[in-house]
C-alpha cells in the first residue's frame, strides 16, 4: 500500500492511513448512501416533533465534527467549541435582525465569524497541551457566555434574540414548516461534512495527526506545527460557527445558554464516542440527542441521568476493553 504524500518525505510502502483519512470500502459507501437517503426521507416517515429533534441532532453533529477536528485529529481536547457556535449563532441572528434572512449567506458569515473568533483566541489555547487545554477552553467559554449575557444591547442578554425564518434564496418564501427546515439543515450539514472530508485528505491533516502523536518529531522534520495548529483551530472555529447558523435556522433563537459548558461537553462526548472518526462523532451526536430528547422523554425525564451514564461508559470503555483483552490473551496465549 502506498500514500501519495507523507510527512517525512516521498511515498513509502506499507503505510497505514491516519484515522479519519481512510477511504471507505464499497460496503461502507453503500451503507453511508443508505443513511443519507433515510435521513432525507425522515420528514415523510416520522412526526414533526421527531423531525425537529433531528434538526437539533444535525446542529450538535456539526459541533461534534468541530470538536473531533481539534480533539481527535490535532490532540487538543476542548471544552469550548460552544463558544464559536455562539459567535456564529449571534452573527446569523444579528444579520437576520437587519433584514438579511438568506440562510446560505448567514451560514457563510457565521463560519467566517467563528474562524475569526478562533484565530483571536488561538494564542491563549495553543500555548497549552493536554488537560490544560480543557481548562483554558473552559475559561474562554465561560467568559464568552458572560459577555453574551451582559452585553444586552447587542445580544439581548439572558433573554436572547429571536429571529425570523431563513430563506434559501433571496425572494423565496421563508422556511416555516419543520420538514423544510430540516431538509435545509441537512443539506448544509452534508456540504460541511464534504468540506471536512476534503480537509482530512490534505497535508494539513497529516501534520495535525503527526503533531498529536509526536509533536517534537514533527517539528524536527521541519514542519511548522504552531502554524498548522492555528489553521486547524481556525477551521474548527469556522465549522462550529456554521453550526451556529444552523442553530438559528432550526430554532430561530439564540441565548447565552447555547454557549453553556453543557453544549461543549456533549460535543466532546460525541467526539470521544467517535474515537478519532468523523463518522463516529456524527453518530455519537445523533445518539446523544436521541438518548436525551427521545429516550429521556420516555423514561420520566431522566435524560440527564442517561447522558451522565453515557459519559461514564465512554470514560471506562478503554480500561475495561484492555482488561478483557488481557484476560483473553492469558487464557488463549
XYZ file of C-alpha atoms in Angstrom:
333
model
C 0.000 0.000 0.000
C 1.344 3.471 -0.845
C 0.357 7.008 0.013
C 0.817 9.999 -2.307
C 2.228 12.237 0.426
C 3.784 11.692 3.807
C 5.126 13.947 6.497
C 8.608 12.548 6.247
C 9.237 12.662 2.513
C 8.419 10.728 -0.655
C 5.780 7.999 -0.847
C 6.568 4.948 1.235
C 5.351 1.383 1.200
C 3.142 -0.285 3.823
C 1.989 2.998 5.307
C -1.227 2.838 7.306
C -3.511 5.821 6.643
C -4.187 8.076 9.588
C -7.517 7.592 11.345
C -10.280 9.565 9.693
C -8.496 9.625 6.304
C -9.196 6.059 5.189
C -11.182 5.685 2.005
C -14.496 3.909 2.701
C -14.941 0.412 1.315
C -17.753 -0.167 -1.232
C -19.840 -1.707 1.528
C -19.256 1.284 3.819
C -20.014 3.704 0.970
C -23.285 1.884 0.242
C -24.185 1.993 3.947
C -23.394 5.714 4.072
C -25.578 6.346 0.992
C -28.395 4.416 2.642
C -28.094 6.501 5.809
C -28.200 9.736 3.787
C -31.285 8.572 1.868
C -33.000 7.540 5.093
C -32.156 10.922 6.622
C -33.571 12.728 3.578
C -36.786 10.724 3.805
C -37.275 11.480 7.525
C -39.922 14.267 7.091
C -42.185 11.779 5.288
C -41.734 8.953 7.796
C -41.897 10.496 11.294
C -43.880 13.199 13.095
C -42.946 16.889 13.213
C -41.557 16.670 16.758
C -39.065 13.970 15.777
C -38.099 15.996 12.714
C -37.321 18.994 14.924
C -35.221 16.743 17.162
C -33.356 15.550 14.060
C -32.532 19.167 13.169
C -31.092 19.641 16.663
C -29.058 16.453 16.211
C -27.542 17.810 12.991
C -26.528 21.027 14.771
C -24.807 19.023 17.507
C -23.262 16.752 14.857
C -21.711 19.812 13.199
C -20.310 20.921 16.545
C -19.080 17.365 17.187
C -17.120 17.421 13.907
C -15.524 20.675 15.070
C -14.586 19.088 18.402
C -13.285 15.978 16.640
C -11.054 18.059 14.384
C -9.189 19.599 17.315
C -9.546 16.764 19.833
C -9.375 13.538 17.851
C -7.216 14.800 14.983
C -4.981 17.527 16.472
C -4.860 16.152 20.018
C -6.179 19.299 21.709
C -9.084 18.277 23.987
C -11.530 21.176 24.098
C -14.418 22.222 26.295
C -15.012 25.495 24.455
C -16.404 24.740 20.997
C -19.801 26.097 22.037
C -18.084 29.498 22.211
C -17.646 29.560 18.441
C -21.111 28.058 17.949
C -22.486 31.036 19.888
C -20.406 33.529 17.908
C -21.784 32.092 14.681
C -25.345 31.987 16.004
C -25.263 35.601 17.193
C -23.731 36.660 13.866
C -26.568 34.992 11.962
C -29.156 36.435 14.379
C -27.803 39.984 14.055
C -27.814 39.680 10.261
C -31.421 38.487 10.436
C -32.320 41.493 12.608
C -31.074 43.783 9.817
C -33.339 42.061 7.304
C -30.799 39.640 5.823
C -32.660 36.358 6.239
C -30.890 34.433 3.478
C -29.751 31.186 5.072
C -26.634 30.441 2.956
C -25.334 33.998 3.464
C -25.912 33.682 7.201
C -24.039 30.382 7.096
C -21.009 31.915 5.364
C -20.964 34.932 7.691
C -21.285 32.722 10.767
C -18.465 30.455 9.590
C -16.252 33.493 8.992
C -17.073 34.926 12.424
C -16.319 31.572 14.044
C -12.958 31.393 12.272
C -12.043 34.951 13.320
C -13.003 34.217 16.933
C -10.896 31.050 16.848
C -7.877 32.924 15.479
C -8.226 35.627 18.149
C -8.346 33.062 20.962
C -5.754 30.705 19.473
C -2.731 32.393 21.162
C -4.262 31.530 24.540
C -5.221 27.968 23.619
C -2.289 26.781 21.514
C 0.272 27.546 24.213
C -1.223 24.728 26.273
C -1.366 20.984 25.826
C -3.321 18.120 27.367
C -5.699 18.815 30.213
C -4.556 22.450 30.350
C -6.316 22.959 27.015
C -9.522 21.787 28.669
C -9.109 24.407 31.415
C -8.240 27.241 29.018
C -11.110 26.492 26.628
C -13.500 26.109 29.562
C -12.433 29.550 30.848
C -12.803 31.123 27.401
C -16.249 29.602 27.039
C -17.420 30.945 30.375
C -16.024 34.411 29.575
C -17.793 34.430 26.217
C -21.052 33.308 27.804
C -20.774 36.067 30.423
C -20.146 38.688 27.726
C -23.178 37.436 25.792
C -25.267 37.613 28.961
C -24.141 41.115 29.951
C -23.990 42.785 26.509
C -27.760 43.108 26.346
C -27.845 45.927 23.770
C -26.344 43.580 21.160
C -27.146 40.055 22.290
C -30.431 40.615 24.101
C -28.856 39.495 27.372
C -30.283 36.415 29.047
C -33.488 36.832 27.025
C -31.572 36.098 23.824
C -32.509 37.032 20.278
C -35.485 35.799 18.290
C -35.075 35.680 14.517
C -37.410 35.271 11.538
C -37.280 32.054 9.473
C -34.462 31.819 6.957
C -34.870 31.728 3.204
C -32.892 29.512 0.850
C -32.672 32.173 -1.863
C -33.466 35.928 -1.938
C -37.092 36.478 -2.807
C -38.228 32.967 -1.910
C -40.672 32.103 0.854
C -39.266 31.679 4.395
C -38.847 28.126 5.673
C -41.543 27.692 8.318
C -42.523 24.000 8.176
C -40.345 21.654 10.249
C -39.792 19.363 7.271
C -38.409 22.121 5.038
C -36.251 23.481 7.855
C -34.839 20.015 8.477
C -34.076 19.437 4.789
C -32.267 22.791 4.614
C -30.223 21.984 7.739
C -29.477 18.510 6.354
C -28.282 19.929 3.011
C -25.985 22.415 4.773
C -24.694 19.685 7.076
C -23.834 17.420 4.125
C -21.939 20.285 2.454
C -19.992 20.911 5.660
C -19.285 17.192 6.053
C -17.973 17.054 2.476
C -15.678 20.019 3.201
C -14.383 18.254 6.311
C -13.764 15.074 4.291
C -11.662 17.076 1.824
C -9.784 18.758 4.693
C -8.928 15.380 6.223
C -7.171 14.383 2.991
C -4.875 17.403 2.925
C -1.309 17.728 4.143
C -2.582 19.899 6.994
C -4.474 16.933 8.448
C -1.341 14.784 8.240
C 0.645 17.401 10.155
C -2.100 17.654 12.795
C -2.122 13.873 13.181
C 1.650 13.819 13.450
C 1.692 16.641 15.993
C -0.862 14.807 18.115
C 1.254 11.630 18.069
C 4.749 13.136 18.489
C 4.957 16.909 18.198
C 8.711 17.155 18.787
C 9.451 14.722 15.962
C 7.203 16.618 13.552
C 8.965 19.876 14.458
C 12.334 18.199 13.945
C 11.240 17.190 10.437
C 10.827 20.885 9.587
C 7.069 21.286 9.797
C 5.683 24.488 11.349
C 3.457 22.842 13.939
C 2.140 26.052 15.530
C 1.045 27.430 12.180
C -0.672 24.136 11.329
C -2.431 24.016 14.700
C -3.609 27.594 14.140
C -5.038 26.624 10.751
C -6.742 23.568 12.246
C -8.107 25.588 15.157
C -9.473 28.238 12.764
C -11.096 25.543 10.601
C -12.729 24.050 13.673
C -13.946 27.513 14.709
C -15.426 28.060 11.248
C -17.192 24.711 11.453
C -18.619 25.497 14.882
C -19.676 28.963 13.677
C -21.501 27.367 10.755
C -23.239 25.156 13.301
C -24.428 28.353 14.978
C -26.094 29.458 11.739
C -27.797 26.054 11.523
C -28.977 26.557 15.114
C -30.639 29.823 14.073
C -32.224 28.142 11.039
C -33.580 25.329 13.213
C -34.666 27.199 16.368
C -34.993 30.861 15.247
C -33.470 31.749 18.619
C -30.136 32.062 20.394
C -29.279 32.859 24.008
C -26.209 32.589 26.273
C -27.452 29.117 27.255
C -26.393 27.887 23.799
C -22.778 28.688 24.802
C -23.001 26.797 28.076
C -20.416 24.240 29.159
C -23.023 21.502 28.739
C -23.090 22.048 24.965
C -19.301 21.848 24.669
C -19.255 18.767 26.907
C -21.806 16.986 24.706
C -19.724 17.782 21.618
C -16.637 16.410 23.353
C -18.574 13.281 24.380
C -19.651 12.743 20.761
C -16.020 13.133 19.647
C -14.941 10.612 22.288
C -17.581 8.157 21.070
C -16.195 8.582 17.556
C -12.622 7.702 18.668
C -10.938 9.898 16.050
C -13.523 9.240 13.318
C -15.751 11.975 11.919
C -18.477 9.475 11.088
C -18.236 8.158 14.636
C -18.537 11.678 16.057
C -21.639 12.337 13.955
C -23.166 9.028 15.031
C -22.298 9.870 18.624
C -24.017 13.251 18.391
C -27.154 11.690 16.926
C -27.155 9.032 19.647
C -26.748 11.650 22.393
C -29.674 13.734 21.143
C -31.804 10.594 20.739
C -30.982 9.498 24.292
C -31.542 12.962 25.761
C -34.624 14.123 23.830
C -36.398 10.935 22.769
C -35.437 8.165 25.202
C -35.231 10.661 28.085
C -38.831 11.711 27.485
C -39.913 8.055 27.587
C -38.160 7.436 30.910
C -39.868 10.076 33.003
C -37.448 12.929 32.341
C -34.247 11.127 33.303
C -32.423 12.476 30.255
C -29.523 13.959 32.226
C -29.002 10.707 34.108
C -28.844 8.788 30.832
C -26.344 11.236 29.332
C -24.287 11.048 32.531
C -24.270 7.254 32.264
C -23.011 7.620 28.688
C -20.098 9.751 29.970
C -19.200 7.025 32.489
C -19.383 4.250 29.874
C -17.127 6.172 27.483
C -14.661 7.063 30.241
C -14.267 3.419 31.345
C -14.585 1.827 27.917
C -10.868 1.657 27.126
C -9.693 0.350 30.536
C -12.396 -2.318 30.535
C -11.631 -3.306 26.945
C -7.908 -3.526 27.712
C -8.645 -5.661 30.789
C -10.836 -8.042 28.765
C -8.172 -8.336 26.049
C -5.528 -9.069 28.677
C -7.664 -11.837 30.264
C -8.386 -13.304 26.837
C -4.687 -13.284 25.974
C -3.798 -15.089 29.234
C -6.420 -17.795 28.646
C -5.515 -18.261 24.975
C -1.790 -17.435 24.629
